Amino acid sequence: KEGKVGDVEVKEYLVGVMEALIAPFRERRAYYESNPKLVDQIIKEGNDKTRSRVIETLNEVRTNIGFLN
């Protein structure tokens, strides 16, 4: 039994679906690419937040193993 839809038709449809699926990701990438200062700010805030949590955790670990009183 032969198919009614050709390979090219299926591939074109698939490309359309995939393009629609990844379009929001491309838009976000373009937004951040055109706003490098915002990216730097986001990274800095993440680093600061992480650093704070790491310091708290290390102090807790040091206290629990007896390095700090």
PDB file of N, CA and C in Angstrom:
ATOM      1  N   LYS A   1       0.854  -1.182   0.000  1.00  0.00           N
ATOM      2  CA  LYS A   1       0.000   0.000   0.000  1.00  0.00           C
ATOM      3  C   LYS A   1       0.893   1.236   0.000  1.00  0.00           C
ATOM      4  N   GLU A   2       0.670   2.133  -0.924  1.00  0.00           N
ATOM      5  CA  GLU A   2       1.489   3.327  -1.044  1.00  0.00           C
ATOM      6  C   GLU A   2       0.929   4.447  -0.175  1.00  0.00           C
ATOM      7  N   GLY A   3       1.884   5.279   0.363  1.00  0.00           N
ATOM      8  CA  GLY A   3       1.458   6.418   1.174  1.00  0.00           C
ATOM      9  C   GLY A   3       0.913   7.534   0.302  1.00  0.00           C
ATOM     10  N   LYS A   4       0.112   8.368   0.888  1.00  0.00           N
ATOM     11  CA  LYS A   4      -0.502   9.462   0.148  1.00  0.00           C
ATOM     12  C   LYS A   4       0.307  10.751   0.269  1.00  0.00           C
ATOM     13  N   VAL A   5       1.225  10.799   1.234  1.00  0.00           N
ATOM     14  CA  VAL A   5       2.019  12.001   1.471  1.00  0.00           C
ATOM     15  C   VAL A   5       3.467  11.683   1.121  1.00  0.00           C
ATOM     16  N   GLY A   6       4.079  12.567   0.328  1.00  0.00           N
ATOM     17  CA  GLY A   6       5.453  12.334  -0.095  1.00  0.00           C
ATOM     18  C   GLY A   6       6.450  12.716   0.980  1.00  0.00           C
ATOM     19  N   ASP A   7       7.667  12.220   0.828  1.00  0.00           N
ATOM     20  CA  ASP A   7       8.748  12.492   1.786  1.00  0.00           C
ATOM     21  C   ASP A   7       9.007  13.985   1.926  1.00  0.00           C
ATOM     22  N   VAL A   8       9.041  14.685   0.809  1.00  0.00           N
ATOM     23  CA  VAL A   8       9.328  16.116   0.845  1.00  0.00           C
ATOM     24  C   VAL A   8       8.245  16.847   1.628  1.00  0.00           C
ATOM     25  N   GLU A   9       7.021  16.459   1.415  1.00  0.00           N
ATOM     26  CA  GLU A   9       5.894  17.078   2.125  1.00  0.00           C
ATOM     27  C   GLU A   9       6.014  16.860   3.642  1.00  0.00           C
ATOM     28  N   VAL A  10       6.355  15.651   4.022  1.00  0.00           N
ATOM     29  CA  VAL A  10       6.513  15.323   5.440  1.00  0.00           C
ATOM     30  C   VAL A  10       7.661  16.123   6.036  1.00  0.00           C
ATOM     31  N   LYS A  11       8.770  16.193   5.327  1.00  0.00           N
ATOM     32  CA  LYS A  11       9.932  16.927   5.832  1.00  0.00           C
ATOM     33  C   LYS A  11       9.627  18.416   5.949  1.00  0.00           C
ATOM     34  N   GLU A  12       8.931  18.974   4.981  1.00  0.00           N
ATOM     35  CA  GLU A  12       8.566  20.390   5.057  1.00  0.00           C
ATOM     36  C   GLU A  12       7.649  20.655   6.247  1.00  0.00           C
ATOM     37  N   TYR A  13       6.720  19.751   6.477  1.00  0.00           N
ATOM     38  CA  TYR A  13       5.828  19.885   7.628  1.00  0.00           C
ATOM     39  C   TYR A  13       6.628  19.812   8.927  1.00  0.00           C
ATOM     40  N   LEU A  14       7.526  18.852   9.002  1.00  0.00           N
ATOM     41  CA  LEU A  14       8.347  18.680  10.194  1.00  0.00           C
ATOM     42  C   LEU A  14       9.197  19.917  10.464  1.00  0.00           C
ATOM     43  N   VAL A  15       9.786  20.485   9.428  1.00  0.00           N
ATOM     44  CA  VAL A  15      10.582  21.699   9.589  1.00  0.00           C
ATOM     45  C   VAL A  15       9.709  22.825  10.136  1.00  0.00           C
ATOM     46  N   GLY A  16       8.501  22.963   9.634  1.00  0.00           N
ATOM     47  CA  GLY A  16       7.583  23.995  10.119  1.00  0.00           C
ATOM     48  C   GLY A  16       7.254  23.815  11.585  1.00  0.00           C
ATOM     49  N   VAL A  17       6.983  22.593  11.980  1.00  0.00           N
ATOM     50  CA  VAL A  17       6.667  22.305  13.380  1.00  0.00           C
ATOM     51  C   VAL A  17       7.871  22.599  14.270  1.00  0.00           C
ATOM     52  N   MET A  18       9.045  22.175  13.828  1.00  0.00           N
ATOM     53  CA  MET A  18      10.249  22.401  14.628  1.00  0.00           C
ATOM     54  C   MET A  18      10.572  23.892  14.730  1.00  0.00           C
ATOM     55  N   GLU A  19      10.406  24.621  13.629  1.00  0.00           N
ATOM     56  CA  GLU A  19      10.645  26.069  13.654  1.00  0.00           C
ATOM     57  C   GLU A  19       9.714  26.743  14.659  1.00  0.00           C
ATOM     58  N   ALA A  20       8.450  26.360  14.650  1.00  0.00           N
ATOM     59  CA  ALA A  20       7.478  26.936  15.591  1.00  0.00           C
ATOM     60  C   ALA A  20       7.838  26.585  17.031  1.00  0.00           C
ATOM     61  N   LEU A  21       8.352  25.395  17.230  1.00  0.00           N
ATOM     62  CA  LEU A  21       8.716  24.949  18.571  1.00  0.00           C
ATOM     63  C   LEU A  21       9.905  25.720  19.127  1.00  0.00           C
ATOM     64  N   ILE A  22      10.904  25.979  18.293  1.00  0.00           N
ATOM     65  CA  ILE A  22      12.112  26.626  18.801  1.00  0.00           C
ATOM     66  C   ILE A  22      12.096  28.145  18.659  1.00  0.00           C
ATOM     67  N   ALA A  23      11.081  28.702  18.028  1.00  0.00           N
ATOM     68  CA  ALA A  23      10.999  30.158  17.835  1.00  0.00           C
ATOM     69  C   ALA A  23      11.097  30.937  19.149  1.00  0.00           C
ATOM     70  N   PRO A  24      10.396  30.532  20.219  1.00  0.00           N
ATOM     71  CA  PRO A  24      10.511  31.285  21.468  1.00  0.00           C
ATOM     72  C   PRO A  24      11.935  31.279  22.033  1.00  0.00           C
ATOM     73  N   PHE A  25      12.644  30.185  21.860  1.00  0.00           N
ATOM     74  CA  PHE A  25      14.023  30.108  22.342  1.00  0.00           C
ATOM     75  C   PHE A  25      14.921  31.060  21.551  1.00  0.00           C
ATOM     76  N   ARG A  26      14.688  31.115  20.251  1.00  0.00           N
ATOM     77  CA  ARG A  26      15.469  32.029  19.420  1.00  0.00           C
ATOM     78  C   ARG A  26      15.188  33.486  19.804  1.00  0.00           C
ATOM     79  N   GLU A  27      13.932  33.788  20.098  1.00  0.00           N
ATOM     80  CA  GLU A  27      13.573  35.147  20.494  1.00  0.00           C
ATOM     81  C   GLU A  27      14.252  35.532  21.807  1.00  0.00           C
ATOM     82  N   ARG A  28      14.216  34.632  22.770  1.00  0.00           N
ATOM     83  CA  ARG A  28      14.877  34.913  24.052  1.00  0.00           C
ATOM     84  C   ARG A  28      16.372  35.091  23.868  1.00  0.00           C
ATOM     85  N   ARG A  29      16.972  34.253  23.052  1.00  0.00           N
ATOM     86  CA  ARG A  29      18.405  34.367  22.797  1.00  0.00           C
ATOM     87  C   ARG A  29      18.720  35.717  22.160  1.00  0.00           C
ATOM     88  N   ALA A  30      17.938  36.122  21.197  1.00  0.00           N
ATOM     89  CA  ALA A  30      18.159  37.403  20.536  1.00  0.00           C
ATOM     90  C   ALA A  30      18.000  38.560  21.522  1.00  0.00           C
ATOM     91  N   TYR A  31      17.012  38.443  22.419  1.00  0.00           N
ATOM     92  CA  TYR A  31      16.801  39.481  23.426  1.00  0.00           C
ATOM     93  C   TYR A  31      18.035  39.627  24.323  1.00  0.00           C
ATOM     94  N   TYR A  32      18.512  38.511  24.849  1.00  0.00           N
ATOM     95  CA  TYR A  32      19.669  38.567  25.741  1.00  0.00           C
ATOM     96  C   TYR A  32      20.945  38.942  24.984  1.00  0.00           C
ATOM     97  N   GLU A  33      21.048  38.536  23.744  1.00  0.00           N
ATOM     98  CA  GLU A  33      22.208  38.880  22.943  1.00  0.00           C
ATOM     99  C   GLU A  33      22.265  40.395  22.703  1.00  0.00           C
ATOM    100  N   SER A  34      21.106  41.029  22.607  1.00  0.00           N
ATOM    101  CA  SER A  34      21.077  42.476  22.374  1.00  0.00           C
ATOM    102  C   SER A  34      21.112  43.268  23.682  1.00  0.00           C
ATOM    103  N   ASN A  35      21.134  42.586  24.824  1.00  0.00           N
ATOM    104  CA  ASN A  35      21.178  43.237  26.137  1.00  0.00           C
ATOM    105  C   ASN A  35      22.298  42.660  27.000  1.00  0.00           C
ATOM    106  N   PRO A  36      23.557  42.841  26.586  1.00  0.00           N
ATOM    107  CA  PRO A  36      24.664  42.218  27.323  1.00  0.00           C
ATOM    108  C   PRO A  36      24.797  42.729  28.758  1.00  0.00           C
ATOM    109  N   LYS A  37      24.427  43.977  29.012  1.00  0.00           N
ATOM    110  CA  LYS A  37      24.511  44.486  30.386  1.00  0.00           C
ATOM    111  C   LYS A  37      23.525  43.765  31.297  1.00  0.00           C
ATOM    112  N   LEU A  38      22.355  43.448  30.767  1.00  0.00           N
ATOM    113  CA  LEU A  38      21.374  42.692  31.540  1.00  0.00           C
ATOM    114  C   LEU A  38      21.914  41.301  31.865  1.00  0.00           C
ATOM    115  N   VAL A  39      22.551  40.681  30.888  1.00  0.00           N
ATOM    116  CA  VAL A  39      23.143  39.352  31.112  1.00  0.00           C
ATOM    117  C   VAL A  39      24.208  39.434  32.197  1.00  0.00           C
ATOM    118  N   ASP A  40      25.063  40.449  32.125  1.00  0.00           N
ATOM    119  CA  ASP A  40      26.095  40.626  33.151  1.00  0.00           C
ATOM    120  C   ASP A  40      25.463  40.817  34.531  1.00  0.00           C
ATOM    121  N   GLN A  41      24.373  41.590  34.593  1.00  0.00           N
ATOM    122  CA  GLN A  41      23.685  41.823  35.867  1.00  0.00           C
ATOM    123  C   GLN A  41      23.091  40.519  36.411  1.00  0.00           C
ATOM    124  N   ILE A  42      22.474  39.748  35.544  1.00  0.00           N
ATOM    125  CA  ILE A  42      21.879  38.473  35.967  1.00  0.00           C
ATOM    126  C   ILE A  42      22.961  37.539  36.503  1.00  0.00           C
ATOM    127  N   ILE A  43      24.085  37.481  35.806  1.00  0.00           N
ATOM    128  CA  ILE A  43      25.194  36.620  36.250  1.00  0.00           C
ATOM    129  C   ILE A  43      25.736  37.097  37.583  1.00  0.00           C
ATOM    130  N   LYS A  44      25.910  38.408  37.736  1.00  0.00           N
ATOM    131  CA  LYS A  44      26.434  38.956  38.994  1.00  0.00           C
ATOM    132  C   LYS A  44      25.490  38.650  40.149  1.00  0.00           C
ATOM    133  N   GLU A  45      24.185  38.859  39.936  1.00  0.00           N
ATOM    134  CA  GLU A  45      23.215  38.573  40.993  1.00  0.00           C
ATOM    135  C   GLU A  45      23.228  37.095  41.361  1.00  0.00           C
ATOM    136  N   GLY A  46      23.338  36.229  40.363  1.00  0.00           N
ATOM    137  CA  GLY A  46      23.410  34.790  40.630  1.00  0.00           C
ATOM    138  C   GLY A  46      24.661  34.425  41.401  1.00  0.00           C
ATOM    139  N   ASN A  47      25.788  35.028  41.024  1.00  0.00           N
ATOM    140  CA  ASN A  47      27.042  34.780  41.740  1.00  0.00           C
ATOM    141  C   ASN A  47      26.949  35.241  43.187  1.00  0.00           C
ATOM    142  N   ASP A  48      26.394  36.446  43.391  1.00  0.00           N
ATOM    143  CA  ASP A  48      26.270  36.976  44.752  1.00  0.00           C
ATOM    144  C   ASP A  48      25.371  36.087  45.613  1.00  0.00           C
ATOM    145  N   LYS A  49      24.258  35.664  45.049  1.00  0.00           N
ATOM    146  CA  LYS A  49      23.322  34.807  45.776  1.00  0.00           C
ATOM    147  C   LYS A  49      23.983  33.470  46.111  1.00  0.00           C
ATOM    148  N   THR A  50      24.667  32.907  45.134  1.00  0.00           N
ATOM    149  CA  THR A  50      25.335  31.621  45.345  1.00  0.00           C
ATOM    150  C   THR A  50      26.450  31.753  46.374  1.00  0.00           C
ATOM    151  N   ARG A  51      27.239  32.809  46.260  1.00  0.00           N
ATOM    152  CA  ARG A  51      28.339  33.027  47.203  1.00  0.00           C
ATOM    153  C   ARG A  51      27.811  33.099  48.630  1.00  0.00           C
ATOM    154  N   SER A  52      26.720  33.827  48.812  1.00  0.00           N
ATOM    155  CA  SER A  52      26.115  33.956  50.135  1.00  0.00           C
ATOM    156  C   SER A  52      25.692  32.593  50.691  1.00  0.00           C
ATOM    157  N   ARG A  53      25.047  31.785  49.854  1.00  0.00           N
ATOM    158  CA  ARG A  53      24.610  30.452  50.291  1.00  0.00           C
ATOM    159  C   ARG A  53      25.799  29.544  50.597  1.00  0.00           C
ATOM    160  N   VAL A  54      26.840  29.638  49.793  1.00  0.00           N
ATOM    161  CA  VAL A  54      28.032  28.813  50.009  1.00  0.00           C
ATOM    162  C   VAL A  54      28.688  29.178  51.329  1.00  0.00           C
ATOM    163  N   ILE A  55      28.802  30.470  51.607  1.00  0.00           N
ATOM    164  CA  ILE A  55      29.405  30.907  52.882  1.00  0.00           C
ATOM    165  C   ILE A  55      28.590  30.381  54.059  1.00  0.00           C
ATOM    166  N   GLU A  56      27.260  30.496  53.968  1.00  0.00           N
ATOM    167  CA  GLU A  56      26.406  29.973  55.046  1.00  0.00           C
ATOM    168  C   GLU A  56      26.612  28.475  55.227  1.00  0.00           C
ATOM    169  N   THR A  57      26.618  27.754  54.134  1.00  0.00           N
ATOM    170  CA  THR A  57      26.765  26.294  54.198  1.00  0.00           C
ATOM    171  C   THR A  57      28.124  25.899  54.751  1.00  0.00           C
ATOM    172  N   LEU A  58      29.185  26.544  54.295  1.00  0.00           N
ATOM    173  CA  LEU A  58      30.518  26.223  54.797  1.00  0.00           C
ATOM    174  C   LEU A  58      30.644  26.528  56.287  1.00  0.00           C
ATOM    175  N   ASN A  59      30.072  27.640  56.721  1.00  0.00           N
ATOM    176  CA  ASN A  59      30.095  27.952  58.152  1.00  0.00           C
ATOM    177  C   ASN A  59      29.343  26.898  58.954  1.00  0.00           C
ATOM    178  N   GLU A  60      28.225  26.443  58.428  1.00  0.00           N
ATOM    179  CA  GLU A  60      27.451  25.394  59.115  1.00  0.00           C
ATOM    180  C   GLU A  60      28.259  24.096  59.183  1.00  0.00           C
ATOM    181  N   VAL A  61      28.903  23.736  58.078  1.00  0.00           N
ATOM    182  CA  VAL A  61      29.720  22.512  58.048  1.00  0.00           C
ATOM    183  C   VAL A  61      30.887  22.645  59.024  1.00  0.00           C
ATOM    184  N   ARG A  62      31.569  23.786  59.009  1.00  0.00           N
ATOM    185  CA  ARG A  62      32.715  23.980  59.912  1.00  0.00           C
ATOM    186  C   ARG A  62      32.269  23.916  61.359  1.00  0.00           C
ATOM    187  N   THR A  63      31.129  24.493  61.670  1.00  0.00           N
ATOM    188  CA  THR A  63      30.612  24.445  63.034  1.00  0.00           C
ATOM    189  C   THR A  63      30.304  22.998  63.443  1.00  0.00           C
ATOM    190  N   ASN A  64      29.660  22.269  62.538  1.00  0.00           N
ATOM    191  CA  ASN A  64      29.263  20.895  62.840  1.00  0.00           C
ATOM    192  C   ASN A  64      30.455  19.961  62.992  1.00  0.00           C
ATOM    193  N   ILE A  65      31.566  20.237  62.305  1.00  0.00           N
ATOM    194  CA  ILE A  65      32.722  19.349  62.471  1.00  0.00           C
ATOM    195  C   ILE A  65      33.727  19.887  63.483  1.00  0.00           C
ATOM    196  N   GLY A  66      33.394  21.022  64.087  1.00  0.00           N
ATOM    197  CA  GLY A  66      34.217  21.520  65.175  1.00  0.00           C
ATOM    198  C   GLY A  66      35.310  22.494  64.801  1.00  0.00           C
ATOM    199  N   PHE A  67      35.314  23.032  63.594  1.00  0.00           N
ATOM    200  CA  PHE A  67      36.315  24.010  63.209  1.00  0.00           C
ATOM    201  C   PHE A  67      35.989  25.404  63.723  1.00  0.00           C
ATOM    202  N   LEU A  68      34.717  25.679  63.951  1.00  0.00           N
ATOM    203  CA  LEU A  68      34.279  26.964  64.499  1.00  0.00           C
ATOM    204  C   LEU A  68      33.551  26.721  65.805  1.00  0.00           C
ATOM    205  N   ASN A  69      33.654  27.672  66.691  1.00  0.00           N
ATOM    206  CA  ASN A  69      32.959  27.543  67.981  1.00  0.00           C
ATOM    207  C   ASN A  69      31.667  28.314  67.972  1.00  0.00           C
TER     208      ASN A  69
END
